[in-house]
Short mmCIF file of C-alpha atoms and ligand atoms in Angstrom, two decimals:
data_model
loop_
_atom_site.label_atom_id
_atom_site.label_comp_id
_atom_site.label_asym_id
_atom_site.label_seq_id
_atom_site.Cartn_x
_atom_site.Cartn_y
_atom_site.Cartn_z
CA MET A 1 43.58 -10.85 5.35
CA ASN A 2 40.84 -11.86 2.97
CA ALA A 3 38.44 -9.19 1.80
CA PRO A 4 34.99 -9.71 3.36
CA LEU A 5 32.73 -11.72 1.12
CA LYS A 6 30.04 -9.78 -0.69
CA LYS A 7 26.55 -10.28 0.66
CA ARG A 8 24.36 -12.44 -1.51
CA ILE A 9 20.96 -10.87 -2.05
CA VAL A 10 17.98 -12.38 -3.83
CA VAL A 11 15.21 -9.98 -4.80
CA MET A 12 11.94 -11.93 -4.92
CA ILE A 13 9.07 -10.45 -6.98
CA PRO A 14 5.64 -12.11 -7.21
CA THR A 15 3.96 -11.25 -10.50
CA TYR A 16 0.61 -11.63 -12.16
CA ASN A 17 0.15 -9.83 -15.47
CA GLU A 18 3.08 -7.44 -15.15
CA ARG A 19 4.19 -7.60 -18.78
CA GLU A 20 4.50 -3.83 -19.02
CA ASN A 21 6.64 -3.51 -15.93
CA ILE A 22 8.74 -6.56 -15.31
CA ALA A 23 11.62 -6.21 -17.81
CA ASP A 24 12.34 -2.58 -16.91
CA LEU A 25 12.02 -3.36 -13.23
CA VAL A 26 14.44 -6.29 -13.31
CA ARG A 27 16.96 -4.29 -15.33
CA GLU A 28 16.74 -1.38 -12.93
CA ILE A 29 17.31 -3.66 -9.93
CA LEU A 30 20.31 -5.34 -11.54
CA SER A 31 21.95 -2.01 -12.32
CA LEU A 32 21.73 -0.72 -8.73
CA PRO A 33 24.98 0.54 -7.25
CA LEU A 34 25.18 -2.16 -4.56
CA ASP A 35 28.35 -3.84 -3.42
CA ALA A 36 26.64 -7.21 -3.27
CA SER A 37 26.01 -10.22 -5.39
CA LEU A 38 22.49 -9.59 -6.57
CA SER A 39 19.99 -11.84 -8.29
CA VAL A 40 16.29 -11.46 -9.08
CA LEU A 41 13.72 -14.22 -8.72
CA VAL A 42 10.39 -13.60 -10.43
CA VAL A 43 7.54 -15.77 -9.13
CA ASP A 44 4.90 -15.75 -11.82
CA ASP A 45 1.51 -17.48 -11.68
CA ASP A 46 1.64 -18.38 -15.35
CA SER A 47 0.30 -14.91 -16.23
CA PRO A 48 -1.91 -14.94 -19.33
CA ASP A 49 -0.28 -11.69 -20.51
CA GLY A 50 3.06 -13.41 -21.09
CA THR A 51 5.02 -11.99 -18.15
CA GLY A 52 6.71 -15.39 -17.76
CA ARG A 53 7.88 -15.46 -21.38
CA ILE A 54 9.48 -12.04 -21.01
CA VAL A 55 11.30 -13.13 -17.88
CA GLY A 56 12.23 -16.44 -19.52
CA ASP A 57 14.04 -14.49 -22.26
CA MET A 58 15.91 -12.50 -19.62
CA VAL A 59 16.91 -15.71 -17.82
CA ARG A 60 18.61 -16.93 -20.98
CA GLU A 61 20.56 -13.69 -21.32
CA ASP A 62 21.56 -13.05 -17.72
CA GLY A 63 22.45 -15.66 -15.11
CA ARG A 64 21.32 -13.31 -12.35
CA VAL A 65 17.68 -13.60 -13.41
CA ARG A 66 15.55 -16.55 -12.34
CA LEU A 67 11.96 -17.52 -12.92
CA LEU A 68 9.62 -19.69 -10.91
CA THR A 69 6.42 -20.42 -12.79
CA ARG A 70 3.53 -21.61 -10.67
CA LYS A 71 0.65 -23.39 -12.31
CA THR A 72 -1.21 -24.70 -9.26
CA ARG A 73 -2.08 -23.25 -5.85
CA ARG A 74 -2.24 -19.77 -7.35
CA GLY A 75 -2.57 -16.50 -5.52
CA ARG A 76 -0.40 -13.85 -3.92
CA GLY A 77 -0.14 -15.81 -0.66
CA ALA A 78 1.20 -19.08 -1.99
CA ALA A 79 3.35 -17.22 -4.53
CA GLY A 80 5.11 -15.37 -1.73
CA ILE A 81 5.68 -18.55 0.26
CA ASP A 82 6.90 -20.57 -2.72
CA GLY A 83 9.05 -17.60 -3.72
CA PHE A 84 10.70 -17.44 -0.30
CA LYS A 85 11.35 -21.16 -0.35
CA ALA A 86 12.91 -20.99 -3.82
CA ALA A 87 14.95 -17.95 -2.74
CA LEU A 88 16.28 -19.83 0.31
CA LYS A 89 17.54 -22.60 -1.95
CA LEU A 90 19.86 -20.04 -3.54
CA ASP A 91 21.46 -19.68 -0.09
CA PRO A 92 21.42 -15.89 0.11
CA ASP A 93 22.31 -13.73 3.12
CA TYR A 94 19.31 -11.48 2.52
CA ILE A 95 16.02 -11.84 0.68
CA VAL A 96 14.31 -8.68 -0.53
CA GLU A 97 10.60 -8.90 -1.33
CA MET A 98 8.90 -6.30 -3.53
CA ASP A 99 5.99 -5.80 -5.92
CA GLY A 100 6.45 -5.99 -9.67
CA ASP A 101 4.68 -2.77 -10.60
CA PHE A 102 7.18 -0.01 -9.64
CA SER A 103 5.10 1.05 -6.62
CA HIS A 104 8.16 -0.19 -4.76
CA GLN A 105 11.01 1.73 -6.33
CA PRO A 106 14.28 -0.16 -6.75
CA LYS A 107 16.26 2.91 -5.70
CA TYR A 108 15.34 2.17 -2.09
CA ILE A 109 16.90 -1.29 -2.07
CA PRO A 110 20.36 -0.02 -0.96
CA ALA A 111 18.74 1.79 2.00
CA LEU A 112 16.77 -1.34 2.91
CA VAL A 113 19.96 -3.37 2.88
CA ALA A 114 21.75 -0.73 4.96
CA ALA A 115 18.90 -0.81 7.48
CA MET A 116 19.68 -4.48 8.10
CA ASP A 117 22.67 -3.46 10.15
CA GLY A 118 21.70 -4.62 13.64
CA CYS A 119 18.32 -5.94 12.45
CA ASP A 120 16.93 -9.25 11.26
CA ALA A 121 14.45 -7.67 8.88
CA ALA A 122 13.87 -4.17 7.51
CA LEU A 123 10.68 -2.66 6.12
CA GLY A 124 10.31 0.04 3.53
CA SER A 125 8.00 2.28 5.54
CA ARG A 126 5.53 4.89 4.30
CA TYR A 127 4.78 6.10 7.79
CA ILE A 128 8.08 7.21 9.25
CA LYS A 129 9.81 10.54 8.66
CA GLY A 130 10.76 10.84 5.01
CA GLY A 131 8.29 8.19 3.90
CA ARG A 132 4.99 8.78 2.13
CA ASP A 133 2.08 7.08 0.46
CA ALA A 134 1.94 8.97 -2.83
CA ASP A 135 -0.63 6.69 -4.40
CA ARG A 136 -3.03 8.92 -6.31
CA GLY A 137 -6.11 6.78 -5.78
CA ILE A 138 -7.98 8.14 -2.80
CA HIS A 139 -9.91 4.91 -2.24
CA ARG A 140 -6.68 2.97 -2.35
CA ARG A 141 -5.09 5.19 0.26
CA PHE A 142 -8.18 4.82 2.38
CA ILE A 143 -7.94 1.03 2.20
CA THR A 144 -4.30 1.15 3.28
CA PHE A 145 -5.29 3.47 6.11
CA LEU A 146 -8.04 1.08 7.29
CA VAL A 147 -5.82 -1.98 7.09
CA ARG A 148 -3.10 -0.21 9.05
CA ARG A 149 -5.51 1.00 11.74
CA PHE A 150 -6.97 -2.47 12.02
CA ILE A 151 -3.61 -4.16 12.35
CA ARG A 152 -2.25 -1.63 14.80
CA SER A 153 -5.34 -1.95 17.01
CA ARG A 154 -5.11 -5.71 17.22
CA PHE A 155 -1.47 -6.66 16.99
CA ALA A 156 1.44 -5.37 19.00
CA ILE A 157 4.02 -5.22 16.25
CA PRO A 158 6.60 -2.53 16.94
CA VAL A 159 6.61 -1.05 13.42
CA LYS A 160 4.85 1.86 11.74
CA ASP A 161 4.03 0.18 8.43
CA PRO A 162 3.01 -3.43 9.12
CA SER A 163 1.37 -3.93 5.72
CA SER A 164 4.40 -2.90 3.71
CA GLY A 165 5.31 -5.51 1.13
CA PHE A 166 8.69 -3.93 0.37
CA ARG A 167 11.18 -5.41 2.79
CA CYS A 168 14.33 -7.36 3.45
CA PHE A 169 14.89 -10.45 5.59
CA ARG A 170 17.89 -12.28 6.87
CA LYS A 171 17.76 -15.84 5.56
CA GLU A 172 17.42 -17.15 9.14
CA VAL A 173 14.14 -15.29 9.64
CA LEU A 174 12.48 -17.03 6.72
CA GLU A 175 13.96 -20.34 7.79
CA ARG A 176 12.49 -20.09 11.29
CA ILE A 177 8.98 -18.73 10.87
CA GLY A 178 7.45 -21.92 9.50
CA LEU A 179 6.76 -21.08 5.86
CA ASP A 180 4.91 -24.37 5.47
CA GLU A 181 2.41 -23.48 8.18
CA MET A 182 1.25 -20.10 6.83
CA ILE A 183 -2.53 -19.88 6.51
CA SER A 184 -2.80 -16.92 4.11
CA THR A 185 -3.74 -17.52 0.53
CA GLY A 186 -3.89 -13.86 -0.52
CA PRO A 187 -2.11 -10.60 0.23
CA SER A 188 -2.45 -11.07 4.01
CA VAL A 189 0.62 -13.27 3.69
CA VAL A 190 2.65 -10.06 3.84
CA PHE A 191 1.36 -9.39 7.30
CA GLU A 192 1.42 -13.00 8.47
CA VAL A 193 5.12 -13.30 7.69
CA LEU A 194 5.87 -10.08 9.56
CA TYR A 195 3.75 -11.08 12.54
CA LYS A 196 5.43 -14.46 12.88
CA ALA A 197 8.85 -12.86 12.64
CA SER A 198 7.89 -10.40 15.35
CA LEU A 199 6.40 -13.14 17.60
CA ARG A 200 9.69 -14.96 17.38
CA GLY A 201 11.52 -11.92 18.63
CA PHE A 202 13.36 -10.96 15.47
CA ARG A 203 14.47 -7.34 15.37
CA ILE A 204 12.63 -5.37 12.70
CA GLY A 205 13.90 -2.02 11.41
CA GLU A 206 12.31 0.49 9.06
CA THR A 207 13.62 2.84 6.40
CA PRO A 208 11.46 5.49 4.68
CA ILE A 209 10.06 4.89 1.19
CA VAL A 210 7.74 6.88 -1.02
CA PHE A 211 5.16 4.45 -2.34
CA ILE A 212 3.95 5.54 -5.78
CA ASP A 213 1.08 4.53 -8.04
CA ARG A 214 1.75 1.49 -10.16
CA SER A 215 3.06 2.98 -13.40
CA ARG A 216 1.44 0.49 -15.76
CA GLY A 217 -0.92 -2.47 -15.65
CA LYS A 218 -3.81 -3.11 -13.28
CA THR A 219 -3.98 -3.75 -9.56
CA LYS A 220 -5.31 -7.12 -8.45
CA LEU A 221 -6.61 -5.62 -5.25
CA ASN A 222 -10.40 -5.37 -5.08
CA LEU A 223 -13.08 -5.16 -2.43
CA LEU A 224 -13.20 -8.93 -2.14
CA THR A 225 -9.46 -9.19 -1.53
CA LEU A 226 -9.73 -6.47 1.07
CA LEU A 227 -12.48 -8.32 2.90
CA GLU A 228 -10.56 -11.56 2.63
CA THR A 229 -7.49 -9.82 4.06
CA LEU A 230 -9.36 -8.49 7.07
CA ILE A 231 -10.97 -11.87 7.80
CA MET A 232 -7.60 -13.53 7.40
CA ALA A 233 -6.05 -11.07 9.85
CA LEU A 234 -8.62 -12.16 12.45
CA LYS A 235 -7.83 -15.81 11.78
CA ILE A 236 -4.12 -15.10 12.09
CA GLN A 237 -4.70 -13.36 15.39
CA ARG A 238 -6.72 -16.26 16.79
CA ARG A 239 -4.27 -18.86 15.62
CA TYR A 240 -1.05 -17.26 16.81
CA ARG A 241 -2.42 -15.82 20.01
CA ASP A 242 -3.09 -19.38 21.14
CA ARG A 243 0.29 -20.51 19.88
CA SER A 244 2.26 -17.71 21.52
CA ALA A 245 0.58 -18.48 24.83
CA ASP A 246 2.25 -21.90 24.49
CA GLY A 247 5.56 -20.08 24.11
CA GLU A 248 6.82 -19.80 20.55
CA ALA A 249 10.57 -20.17 20.44
CA GLY A 250 12.71 -17.05 20.06
CA PRO A 251 15.25 -16.39 17.34
CA ALA A 252 18.17 -18.02 19.16
N1 GDP B 301 2.42 -14.64 -8.39
C1 GDP B 301 1.38 -13.83 -8.10
N2 GDP B 301 1.58 -12.51 -7.97
C2 GDP B 301 0.52 -11.72 -7.70
C3 GDP B 301 -0.79 -12.22 -7.55
N3 GDP B 301 -1.63 -11.17 -7.30
C4 GDP B 301 -0.84 -10.05 -7.28
N4 GDP B 301 0.45 -10.40 -7.53
C5 GDP B 301 1.62 -9.51 -7.60
O1 GDP B 301 1.78 -8.95 -6.30
C6 GDP B 301 2.20 -7.60 -6.41
C7 GDP B 301 1.17 -6.68 -5.75
O2 GDP B 301 -0.04 -6.78 -6.44
P1 GDP B 301 -0.90 -5.53 -6.92
O3 GDP B 301 -1.97 -5.99 -7.82
O4 GDP B 301 0.00 -4.44 -7.40
O5 GDP B 301 -1.57 -5.18 -5.58
P2 GDP B 301 -1.52 -3.78 -4.90
O6 GDP B 301 -0.10 -3.27 -4.98
O7 GDP B 301 -1.97 -4.07 -3.51
O8 GDP B 301 -2.46 -2.95 -5.73
C8 GDP B 301 2.37 -7.32 -7.90
O9 GDP B 301 3.70 -7.58 -8.25
C9 GDP B 301 1.43 -8.33 -8.53
O10 GDP B 301 1.80 -8.66 -9.85
C10 GDP B 301 -0.99 -13.64 -7.71
O11 GDP B 301 -2.09 -14.16 -7.61
N5 GDP B 301 0.13 -14.38 -7.99
MG1 MG B 302 0.64 -2.61 -6.64
#
């Protein structure tokens, strides 16, 4: 009998000004002890700090590294969507999404992949046993707390950490949630993708992660993005509540 084929996994990382993190992060991911065929796709918005050049050098040295440079339609939202679409073209079994600042630690990727057993998507969760938000910034933790409360009060998504951006999807999930119809332009895309997957009945698992402070570089999250995210969440609710009443198709 033939040995089972290795799973193909693409790790998709949106970046903006992550020059101090990206090379170490990509190397760490590629050296994970995973019995899978792993590649990394960096989705960079033409960062002025030269993140794209650093990744470009890595692409030339290692066929497992890929770079998508976006020069129009910038922002975390469109970057995530374009990144997923480019990842799907590589025909993977799973797509892992994570930040490029080490807040999402590569060491959890094997657990995320293992959590896919019996699930269509798996989240790295700060709010289940063994997980933790170890971000030092008190205001940052407060923002996460507010966003989580807000989402949990308005949306019935059966997960503990709906705003987690560290997660893994079966290819079919991303193929069926209508990537071209997403309305988010900013970080709310993380939630919109999850919500659509949940509306469509995909099974979503969680595995604990400890979320740590970004080690280097600056966050792009500010008060304006927070406000934008909350407003966008309301828009998402209005839009898909109407849609789901019309009966969105399930995963079958
Ligand atoms: N391509 C792209 N990536 C972005 C953009 N804004 C943030 N990111 C990346 O998205 C991830 C999360 O952003 P970050 O600033 O760390 O936000 P925080 O983790 O919420 O503080 C990081 O990898 C960023 O480099 C953007 O406009 N375009
Ligand atoms: Mg961050």
